[in-house]
Coordinates of C-alpha atoms (C1' of nucleotides) in Angstrom, one line a residue:
Chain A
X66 CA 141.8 170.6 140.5
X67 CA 138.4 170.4 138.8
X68 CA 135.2 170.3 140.0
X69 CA 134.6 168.0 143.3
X70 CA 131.7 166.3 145.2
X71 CA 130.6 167.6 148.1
X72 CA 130.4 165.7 150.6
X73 CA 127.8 167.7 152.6
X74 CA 125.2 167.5 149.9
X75 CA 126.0 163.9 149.2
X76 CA 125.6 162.6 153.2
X77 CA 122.5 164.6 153.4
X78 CA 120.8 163.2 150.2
X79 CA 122.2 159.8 151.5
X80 CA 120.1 161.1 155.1
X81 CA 116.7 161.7 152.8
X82 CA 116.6 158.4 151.0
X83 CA 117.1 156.4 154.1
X84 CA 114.5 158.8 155.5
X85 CA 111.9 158.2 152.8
X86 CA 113.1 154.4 152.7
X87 CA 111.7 154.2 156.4
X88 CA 108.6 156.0 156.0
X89 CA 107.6 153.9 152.7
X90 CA 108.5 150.7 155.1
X91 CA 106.4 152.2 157.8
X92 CA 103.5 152.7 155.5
X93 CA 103.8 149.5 153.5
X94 CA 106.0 146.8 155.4
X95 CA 109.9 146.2 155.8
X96 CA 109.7 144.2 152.7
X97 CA 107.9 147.1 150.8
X98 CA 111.1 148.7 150.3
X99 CA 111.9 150.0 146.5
X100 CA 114.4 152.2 144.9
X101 CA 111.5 153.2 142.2
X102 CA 109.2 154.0 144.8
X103 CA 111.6 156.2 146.9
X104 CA 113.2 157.9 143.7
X105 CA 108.6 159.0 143.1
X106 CA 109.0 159.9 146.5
X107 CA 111.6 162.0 146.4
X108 CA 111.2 163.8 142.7
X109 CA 114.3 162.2 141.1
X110 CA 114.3 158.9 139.0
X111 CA 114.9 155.7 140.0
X112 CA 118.8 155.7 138.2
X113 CA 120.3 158.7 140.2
X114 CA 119.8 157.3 143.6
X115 CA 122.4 154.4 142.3
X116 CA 124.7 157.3 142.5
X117 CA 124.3 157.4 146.5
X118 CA 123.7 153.4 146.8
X119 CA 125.5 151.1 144.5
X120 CA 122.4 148.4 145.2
X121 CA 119.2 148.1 146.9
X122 CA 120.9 145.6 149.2
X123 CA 123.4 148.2 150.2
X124 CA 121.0 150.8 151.4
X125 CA 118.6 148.0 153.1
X126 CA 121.9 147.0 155.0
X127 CA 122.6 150.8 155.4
X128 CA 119.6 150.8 157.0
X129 CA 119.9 147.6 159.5
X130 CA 123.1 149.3 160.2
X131 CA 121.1 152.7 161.4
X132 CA 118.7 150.8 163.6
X133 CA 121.0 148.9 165.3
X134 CA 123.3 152.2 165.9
X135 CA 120.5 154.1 167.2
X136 CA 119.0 151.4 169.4
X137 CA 122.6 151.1 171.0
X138 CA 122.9 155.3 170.9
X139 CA 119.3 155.3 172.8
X140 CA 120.8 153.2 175.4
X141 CA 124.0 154.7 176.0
X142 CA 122.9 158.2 175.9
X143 CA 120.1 156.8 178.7
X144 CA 122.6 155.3 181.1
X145 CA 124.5 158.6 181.0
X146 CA 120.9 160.5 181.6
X147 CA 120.4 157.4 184.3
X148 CA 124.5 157.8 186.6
X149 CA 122.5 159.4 189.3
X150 CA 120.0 156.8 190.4
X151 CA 120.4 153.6 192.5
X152 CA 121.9 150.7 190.2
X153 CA 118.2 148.8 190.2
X154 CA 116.2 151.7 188.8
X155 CA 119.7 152.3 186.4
X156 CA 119.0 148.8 185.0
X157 CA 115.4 149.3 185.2
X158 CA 115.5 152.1 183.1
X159 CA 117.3 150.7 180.5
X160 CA 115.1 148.3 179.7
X161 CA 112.0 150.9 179.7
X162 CA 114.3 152.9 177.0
X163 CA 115.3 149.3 175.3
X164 CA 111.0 149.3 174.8
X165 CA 110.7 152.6 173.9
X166 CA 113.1 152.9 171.3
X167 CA 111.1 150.1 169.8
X168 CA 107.8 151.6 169.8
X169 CA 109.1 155.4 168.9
X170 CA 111.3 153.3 165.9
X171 CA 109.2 150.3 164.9
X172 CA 110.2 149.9 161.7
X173 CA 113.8 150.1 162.6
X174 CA 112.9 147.1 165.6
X175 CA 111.2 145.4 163.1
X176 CA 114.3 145.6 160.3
X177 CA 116.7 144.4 163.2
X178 CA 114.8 141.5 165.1
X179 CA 111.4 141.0 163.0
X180 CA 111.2 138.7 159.2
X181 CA 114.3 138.7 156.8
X182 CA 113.1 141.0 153.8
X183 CA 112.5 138.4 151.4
X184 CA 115.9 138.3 148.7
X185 CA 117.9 139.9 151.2
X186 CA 120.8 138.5 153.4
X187 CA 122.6 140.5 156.1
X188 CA 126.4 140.6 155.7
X189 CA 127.6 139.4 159.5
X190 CA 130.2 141.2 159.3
X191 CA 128.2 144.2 159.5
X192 CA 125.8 143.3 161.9
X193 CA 127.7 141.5 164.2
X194 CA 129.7 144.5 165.5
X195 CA 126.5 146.7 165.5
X196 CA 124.3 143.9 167.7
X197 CA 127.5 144.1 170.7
X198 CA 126.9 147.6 171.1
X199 CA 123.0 146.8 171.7
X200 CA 124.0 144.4 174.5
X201 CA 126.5 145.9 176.4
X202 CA 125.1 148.9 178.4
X203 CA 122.4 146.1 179.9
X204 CA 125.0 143.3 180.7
X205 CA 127.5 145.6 182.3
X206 CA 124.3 146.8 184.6
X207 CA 124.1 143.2 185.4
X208 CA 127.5 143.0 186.3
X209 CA 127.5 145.6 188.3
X210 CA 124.8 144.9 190.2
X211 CA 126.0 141.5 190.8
X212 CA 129.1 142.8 192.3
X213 CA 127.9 145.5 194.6
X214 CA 125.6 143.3 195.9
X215 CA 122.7 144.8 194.2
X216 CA 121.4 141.5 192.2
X217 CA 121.9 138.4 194.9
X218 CA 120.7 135.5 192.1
X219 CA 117.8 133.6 193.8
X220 CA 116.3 130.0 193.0
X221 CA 116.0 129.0 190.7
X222 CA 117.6 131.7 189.2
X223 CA 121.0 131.0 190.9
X224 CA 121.9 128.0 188.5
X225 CA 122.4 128.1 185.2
X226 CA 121.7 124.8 183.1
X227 CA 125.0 123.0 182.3
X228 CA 125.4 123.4 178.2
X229 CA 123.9 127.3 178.6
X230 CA 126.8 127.8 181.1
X231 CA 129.3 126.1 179.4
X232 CA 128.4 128.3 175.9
X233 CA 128.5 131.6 177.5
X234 CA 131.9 131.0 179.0
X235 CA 133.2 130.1 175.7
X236 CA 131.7 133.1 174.0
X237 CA 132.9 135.8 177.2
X238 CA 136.2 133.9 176.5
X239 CA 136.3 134.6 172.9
X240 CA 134.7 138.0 173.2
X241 CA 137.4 139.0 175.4
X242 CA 134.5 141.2 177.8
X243 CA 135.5 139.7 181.1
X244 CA 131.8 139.6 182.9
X245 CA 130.6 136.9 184.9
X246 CA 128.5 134.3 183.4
X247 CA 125.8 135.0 185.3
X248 CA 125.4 138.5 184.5
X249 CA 125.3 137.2 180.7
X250 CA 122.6 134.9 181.6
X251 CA 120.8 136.8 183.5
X252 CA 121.0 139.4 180.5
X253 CA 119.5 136.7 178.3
X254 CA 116.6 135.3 180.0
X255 CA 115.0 139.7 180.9
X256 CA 116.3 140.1 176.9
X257 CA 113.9 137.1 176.1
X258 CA 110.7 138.9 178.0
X259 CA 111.7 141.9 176.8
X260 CA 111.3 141.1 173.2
X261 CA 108.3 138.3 173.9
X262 CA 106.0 141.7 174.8
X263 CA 107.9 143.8 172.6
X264 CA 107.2 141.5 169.5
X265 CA 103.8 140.9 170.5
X266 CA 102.6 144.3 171.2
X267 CA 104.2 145.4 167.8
X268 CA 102.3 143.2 165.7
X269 CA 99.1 143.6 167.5
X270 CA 98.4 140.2 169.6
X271 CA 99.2 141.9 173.1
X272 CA 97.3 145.2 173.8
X273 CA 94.1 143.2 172.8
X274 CA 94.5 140.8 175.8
X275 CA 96.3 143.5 178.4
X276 CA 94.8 147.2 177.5
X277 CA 97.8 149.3 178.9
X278 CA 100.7 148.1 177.6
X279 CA 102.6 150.2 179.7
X280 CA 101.6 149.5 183.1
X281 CA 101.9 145.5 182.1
X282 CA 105.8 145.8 180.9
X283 CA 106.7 147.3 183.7
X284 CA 105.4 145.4 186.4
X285 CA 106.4 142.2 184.0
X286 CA 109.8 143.1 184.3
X287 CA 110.2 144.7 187.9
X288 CA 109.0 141.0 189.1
X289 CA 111.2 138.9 186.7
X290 CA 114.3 141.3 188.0
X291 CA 112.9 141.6 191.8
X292 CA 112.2 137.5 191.4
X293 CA 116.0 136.9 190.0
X294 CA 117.5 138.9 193.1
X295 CA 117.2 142.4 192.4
X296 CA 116.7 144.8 195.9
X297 CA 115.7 147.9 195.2
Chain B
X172 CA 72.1 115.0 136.7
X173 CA 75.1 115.3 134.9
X174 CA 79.2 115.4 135.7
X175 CA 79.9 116.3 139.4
X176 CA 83.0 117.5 140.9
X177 CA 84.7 114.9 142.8
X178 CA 84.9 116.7 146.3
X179 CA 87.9 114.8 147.3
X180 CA 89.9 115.4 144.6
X181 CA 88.9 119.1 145.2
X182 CA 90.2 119.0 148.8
X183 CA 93.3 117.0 147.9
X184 CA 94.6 120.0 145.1
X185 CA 93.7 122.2 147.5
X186 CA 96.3 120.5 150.3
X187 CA 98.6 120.1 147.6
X188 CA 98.1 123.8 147.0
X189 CA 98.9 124.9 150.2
X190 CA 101.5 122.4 151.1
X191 CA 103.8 123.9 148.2
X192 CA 102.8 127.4 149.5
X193 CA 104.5 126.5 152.9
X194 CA 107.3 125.3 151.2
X195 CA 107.9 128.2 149.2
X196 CA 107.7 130.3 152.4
X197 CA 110.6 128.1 154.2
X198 CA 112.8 128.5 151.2
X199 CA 111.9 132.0 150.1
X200 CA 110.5 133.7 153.2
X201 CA 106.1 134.1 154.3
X202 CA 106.5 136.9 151.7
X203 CA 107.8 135.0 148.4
X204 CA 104.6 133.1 148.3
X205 CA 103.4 133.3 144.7
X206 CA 100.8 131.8 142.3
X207 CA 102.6 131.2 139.8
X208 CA 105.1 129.9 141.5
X209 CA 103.0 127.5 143.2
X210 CA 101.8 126.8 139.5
X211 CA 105.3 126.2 138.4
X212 CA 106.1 124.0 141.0
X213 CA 102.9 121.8 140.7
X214 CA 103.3 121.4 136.7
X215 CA 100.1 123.6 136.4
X216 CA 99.6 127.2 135.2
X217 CA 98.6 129.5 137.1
X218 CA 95.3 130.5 136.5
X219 CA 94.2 126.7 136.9
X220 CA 94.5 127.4 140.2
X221 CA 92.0 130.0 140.7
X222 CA 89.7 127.2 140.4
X223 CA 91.0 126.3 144.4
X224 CA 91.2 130.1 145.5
X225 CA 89.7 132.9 144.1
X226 CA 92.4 134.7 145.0
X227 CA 96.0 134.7 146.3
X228 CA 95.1 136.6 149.7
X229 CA 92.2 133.9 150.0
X230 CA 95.0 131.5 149.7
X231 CA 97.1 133.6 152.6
X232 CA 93.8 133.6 155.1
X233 CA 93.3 129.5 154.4
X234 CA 97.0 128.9 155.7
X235 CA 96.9 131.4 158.3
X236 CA 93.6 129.4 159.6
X237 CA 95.5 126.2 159.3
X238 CA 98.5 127.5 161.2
X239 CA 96.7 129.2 164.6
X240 CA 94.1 125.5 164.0
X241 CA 97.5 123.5 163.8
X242 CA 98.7 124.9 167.1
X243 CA 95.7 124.9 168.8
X244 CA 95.2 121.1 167.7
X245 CA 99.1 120.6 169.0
X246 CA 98.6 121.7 172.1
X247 CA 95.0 119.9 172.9
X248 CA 96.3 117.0 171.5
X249 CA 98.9 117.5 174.5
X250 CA 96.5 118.3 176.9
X251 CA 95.2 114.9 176.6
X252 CA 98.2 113.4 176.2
X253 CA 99.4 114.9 179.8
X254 CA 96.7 113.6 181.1
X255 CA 97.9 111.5 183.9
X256 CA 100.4 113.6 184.9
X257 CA 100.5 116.6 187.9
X258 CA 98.9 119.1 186.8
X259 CA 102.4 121.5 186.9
X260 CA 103.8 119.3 185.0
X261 CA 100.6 119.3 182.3
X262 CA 101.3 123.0 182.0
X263 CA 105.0 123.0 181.8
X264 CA 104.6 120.4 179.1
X265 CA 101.8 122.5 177.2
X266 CA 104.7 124.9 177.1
X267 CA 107.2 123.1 175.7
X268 CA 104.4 121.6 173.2
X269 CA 104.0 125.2 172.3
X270 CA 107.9 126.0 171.7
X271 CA 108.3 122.6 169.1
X272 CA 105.4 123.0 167.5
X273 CA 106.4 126.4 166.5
X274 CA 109.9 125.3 165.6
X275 CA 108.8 122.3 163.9
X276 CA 106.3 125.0 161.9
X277 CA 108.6 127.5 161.5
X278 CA 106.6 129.4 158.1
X279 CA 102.9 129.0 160.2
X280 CA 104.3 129.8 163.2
X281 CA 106.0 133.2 161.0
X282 CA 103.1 133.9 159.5
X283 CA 100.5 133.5 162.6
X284 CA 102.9 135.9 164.8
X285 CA 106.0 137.9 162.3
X286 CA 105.4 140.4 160.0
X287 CA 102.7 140.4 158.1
X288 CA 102.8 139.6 154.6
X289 CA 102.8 143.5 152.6
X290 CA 99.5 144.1 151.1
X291 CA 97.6 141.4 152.9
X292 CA 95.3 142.5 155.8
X293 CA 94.0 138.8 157.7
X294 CA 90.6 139.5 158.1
X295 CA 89.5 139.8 161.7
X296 CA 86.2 137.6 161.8
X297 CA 88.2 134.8 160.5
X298 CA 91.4 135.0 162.8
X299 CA 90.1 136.1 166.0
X300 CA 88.6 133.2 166.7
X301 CA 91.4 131.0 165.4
X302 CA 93.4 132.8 168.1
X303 CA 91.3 131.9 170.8
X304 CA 91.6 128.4 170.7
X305 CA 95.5 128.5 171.1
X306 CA 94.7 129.7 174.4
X307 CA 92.0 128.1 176.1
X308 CA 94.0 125.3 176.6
X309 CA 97.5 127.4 178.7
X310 CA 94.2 129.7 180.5
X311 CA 92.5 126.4 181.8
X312 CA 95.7 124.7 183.1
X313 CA 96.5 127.9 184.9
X314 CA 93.0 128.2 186.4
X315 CA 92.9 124.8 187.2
X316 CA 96.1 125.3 189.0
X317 CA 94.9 128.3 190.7
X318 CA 92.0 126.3 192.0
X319 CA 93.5 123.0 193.3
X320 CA 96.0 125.1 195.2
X321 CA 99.3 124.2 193.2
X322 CA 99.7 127.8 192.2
X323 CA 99.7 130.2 194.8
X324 CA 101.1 133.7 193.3
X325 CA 103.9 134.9 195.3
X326 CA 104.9 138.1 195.5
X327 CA 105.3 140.3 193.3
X328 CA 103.2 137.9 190.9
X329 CA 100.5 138.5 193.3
X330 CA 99.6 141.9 192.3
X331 CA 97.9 142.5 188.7
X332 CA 98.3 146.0 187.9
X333 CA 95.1 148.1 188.3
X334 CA 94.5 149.2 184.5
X335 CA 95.6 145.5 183.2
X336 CA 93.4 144.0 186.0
X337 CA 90.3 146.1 185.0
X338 CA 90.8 145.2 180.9
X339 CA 91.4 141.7 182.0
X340 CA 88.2 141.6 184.0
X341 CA 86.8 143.3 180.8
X342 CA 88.1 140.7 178.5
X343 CA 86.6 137.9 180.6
X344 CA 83.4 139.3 181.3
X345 CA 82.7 139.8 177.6
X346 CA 83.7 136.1 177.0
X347 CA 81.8 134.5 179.0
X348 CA 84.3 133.0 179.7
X349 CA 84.7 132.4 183.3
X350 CA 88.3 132.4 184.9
X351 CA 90.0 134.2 187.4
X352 CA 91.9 137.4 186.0
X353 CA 95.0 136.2 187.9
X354 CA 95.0 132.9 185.5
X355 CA 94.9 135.1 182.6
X356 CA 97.4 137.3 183.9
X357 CA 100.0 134.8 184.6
X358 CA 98.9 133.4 181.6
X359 CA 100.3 136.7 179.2
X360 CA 103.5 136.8 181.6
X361 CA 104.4 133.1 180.2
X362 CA 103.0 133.8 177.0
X363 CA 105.1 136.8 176.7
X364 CA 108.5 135.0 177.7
X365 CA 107.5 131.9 176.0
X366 CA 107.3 134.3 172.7
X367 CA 109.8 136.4 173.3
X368 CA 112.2 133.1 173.1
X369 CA 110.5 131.5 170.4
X370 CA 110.7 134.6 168.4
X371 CA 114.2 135.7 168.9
X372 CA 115.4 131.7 168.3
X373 CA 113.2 132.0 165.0
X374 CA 115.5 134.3 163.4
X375 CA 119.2 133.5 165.0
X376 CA 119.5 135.6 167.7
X377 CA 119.1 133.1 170.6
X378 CA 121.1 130.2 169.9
X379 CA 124.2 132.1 169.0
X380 CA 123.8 133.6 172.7
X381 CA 123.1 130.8 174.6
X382 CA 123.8 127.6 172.5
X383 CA 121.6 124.6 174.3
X384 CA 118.1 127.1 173.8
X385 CA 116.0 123.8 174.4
X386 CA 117.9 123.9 177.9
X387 CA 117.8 127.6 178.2
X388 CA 113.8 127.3 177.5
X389 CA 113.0 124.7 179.7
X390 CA 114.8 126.6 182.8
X391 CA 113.7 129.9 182.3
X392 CA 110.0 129.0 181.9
X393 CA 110.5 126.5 185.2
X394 CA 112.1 129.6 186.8
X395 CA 109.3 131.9 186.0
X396 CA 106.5 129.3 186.9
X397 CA 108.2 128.9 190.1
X398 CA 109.0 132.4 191.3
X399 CA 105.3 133.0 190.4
X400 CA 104.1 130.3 193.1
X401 CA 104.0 126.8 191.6
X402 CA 104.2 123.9 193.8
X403 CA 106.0 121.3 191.6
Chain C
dT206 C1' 138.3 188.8 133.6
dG207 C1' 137.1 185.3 130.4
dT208 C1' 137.0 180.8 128.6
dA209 C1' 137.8 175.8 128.2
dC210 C1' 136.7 171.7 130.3
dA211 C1' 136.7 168.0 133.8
dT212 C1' 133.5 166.4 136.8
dC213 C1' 129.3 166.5 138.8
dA214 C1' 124.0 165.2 139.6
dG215 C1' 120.4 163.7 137.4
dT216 C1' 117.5 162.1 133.1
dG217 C1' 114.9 159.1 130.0
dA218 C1' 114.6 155.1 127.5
dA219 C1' 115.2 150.5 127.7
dC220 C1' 116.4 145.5 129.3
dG221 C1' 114.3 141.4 131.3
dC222 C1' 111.8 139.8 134.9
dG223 C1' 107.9 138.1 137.7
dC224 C1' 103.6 139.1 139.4
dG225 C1' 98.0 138.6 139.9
dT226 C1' 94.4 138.1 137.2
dT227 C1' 91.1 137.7 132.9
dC228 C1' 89.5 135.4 129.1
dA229 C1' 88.2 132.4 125.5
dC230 C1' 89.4 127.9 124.7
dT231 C1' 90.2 122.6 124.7
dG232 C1' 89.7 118.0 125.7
dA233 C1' 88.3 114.6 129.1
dT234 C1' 84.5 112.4 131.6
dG235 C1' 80.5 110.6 133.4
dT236 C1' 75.5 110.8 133.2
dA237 C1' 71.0 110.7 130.9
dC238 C1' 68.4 109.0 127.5
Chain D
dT273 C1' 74.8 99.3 124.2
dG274 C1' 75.6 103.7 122.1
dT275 C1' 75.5 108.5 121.8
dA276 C1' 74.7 113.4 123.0
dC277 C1' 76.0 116.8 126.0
dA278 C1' 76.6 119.3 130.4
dT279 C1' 80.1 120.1 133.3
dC280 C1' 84.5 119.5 134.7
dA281 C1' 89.9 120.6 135.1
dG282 C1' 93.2 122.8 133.0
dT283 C1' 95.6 125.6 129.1
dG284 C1' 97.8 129.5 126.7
dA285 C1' 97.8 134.0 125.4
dA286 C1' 97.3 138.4 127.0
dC287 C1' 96.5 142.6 130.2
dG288 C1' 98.8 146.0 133.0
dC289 C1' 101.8 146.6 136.5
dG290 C1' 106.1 147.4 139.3
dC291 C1' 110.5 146.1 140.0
dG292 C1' 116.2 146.5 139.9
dT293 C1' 119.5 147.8 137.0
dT294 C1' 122.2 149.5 132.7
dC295 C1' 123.4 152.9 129.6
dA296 C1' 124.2 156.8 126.8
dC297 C1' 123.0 161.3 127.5
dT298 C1' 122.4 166.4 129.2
dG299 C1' 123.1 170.4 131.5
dA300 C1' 125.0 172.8 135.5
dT301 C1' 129.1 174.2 138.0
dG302 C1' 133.3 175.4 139.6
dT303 C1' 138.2 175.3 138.8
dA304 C1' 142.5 176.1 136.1
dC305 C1' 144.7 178.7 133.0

DNA sequence: TGTACATCAGTGAACGCGCGTTCACTGATGTAC
DNA sequence: TGTACATCAGTGAACGCGCGTTCACTGATGTAC
């Protein structure tokens, strides 16, 4: 046999021009992203990093990939670090990791959930998948909760609109995840206030009006969930 | 005195000007917008439009102005409009004024609150107060509210936390503006949801989750008014 | 143990492109006399 | 009523730049014999 790749090498380079790909977006924008400027970055030219990604596209969706994957990981690996406490602050801390994550990773949260880089379209069959793992640690918390008795669903909480219902039985039917609807909905409307301060503090319009972030998320969302049924 | 420019005309290119820039953005993405496109597009070259804006980023700050004045003009406009109704309803309908104004603006409404454009920086003195008046509108409804008795925050709504209270009170007192912290307070916990659907509809996440998000919006921001004390 | 060579990673020049901006200009137009 | 001219809107060529991508190549390296 003559002379082969190795794969070690090859992975890690792969590693150090997604690396240098997110601190060029951190410095510049999401939409900053350019094989010239990371092949400067990195002392090579701009051709030999078509050797490790085919296109820019490629490692951009490389990328969206990553940040989905490690938003998910984040989770996961918290609800493990989490089996020990009561269900509530289980759920509870999920969410404070779900905000985290997106502070310690911005530029990942803002690849995943923030503007389309212009010129680029995100292949659903690769982000599909990768979004499912983001959701389920928090909707199976719901569901749990809702059937130890945890979560009692107060009004107006307790009724979900008619067309919302109808959808999210369709899509746990399809999905194959057998949850009750409500814990999907539930899911949904904390995701919503979730990412409503997330978004906002990332881009600067929240801190301004509230000071400590922090202290605001946490008692935003320990109402919304005590409000919805949660006891403690 | 000899030939003047004809002010009107002026004004009109420069609409003209900006309404191809917004349609550039909704085809291409807040980023793609481009002189010479915008030149192309109008018949015109390019540099005959440094005539309107001595720059492109001077083009950026004169629609980001528009978009925060277009809102704010939305939702006064509503306010008057909801005159005659209960004042919970007034608010609730300032918040769904809020919601389809921003979907019916989708590029201002991007560029006001998503990512910024890369290598523009909005310059404070001009966008701060274009913020403002988005706001006073959603803060007086909720004082008035507070003050006629038809919100009375329930627990755990009734507790600010003590850093946010203390900014808040900051925040006010520097203003001049004189409201109750609560009113703000609740005010950023509805902003926050209120965004956080928006936002997450804006770029496809919602509506695959939930289907109906007009009906999801409507209940969840009638839950959350509710559970925070508001006598329908 | 020594050598030929397949395969590797990376280079450097070049392609065509679009961008913001500058500059000297052209031709139209309306006012002043 | 006719003409000179200041000012206007817009043009066309050019600047320097950075981009993604292609292509023929160079030199290193490890394996096979």
């Amino acid at each position: 046999m003559p002379r082969q790749r190795d794969e070690t090498a090859f992975e890690e380079t792969q590693a150090t021009i997604k690396d240098i790909a997110r601190q060029q977006m951190a410095e510049e924008g999401t939409a900053a992203i350019s094989l010239r400027g990371i092949g400067r970055a990195m002392d090579m030219t701009a051709p030999a990093l078509y050797r490790y990604y085919p296109t820019r596209d490629d490692l951009i969706t490389a990328l969206i990939v990553d940040g989905f994957n490690g938003l998910a990981d984040a989770l996961e690996a918290a609800d493990v670090a989490l089996a020990e406490q009561p269900l509530p602050e289980r759920l509870f801390g999920l969410l404070v990791t779900y905000r985290r994550w997106a502070s310690e990773h911005r530029v990942d949260f803002q690849l995943i959930y923030g503007n389309p880089i212009p010129g680029y379209v995100a292949p659903r069959e690769v982000t599909v998948p990768a979004v499912v793992r983001t959701f389920v640690p928090i909707v199976q918390s719901m569901e749990t909760l809702l059937q130890n008795g945890n979560l009692v669903p107060q009004p107006p909480y307790d009724v979900i609109p008619a067309n919302v219902e109808q959808h999210e039985r369709d899509l746990i039917a399809e999905g194959a995840y057998p949850i009750h609807p409500m814990a999907y909905h539930l899911t949904m409307i904390v995701w919503t206030e979730v990412h409503g301060i997330i978004m906002l503090e990332m881009y600067e319009h929240l801190g301004p009006n509230v000071g400590d972030v922090d202290q605001f998320y946490e008692a935003a969302i320990r109402a919304l969930l005590t409000t919805m049924g949660m006891r403690w």
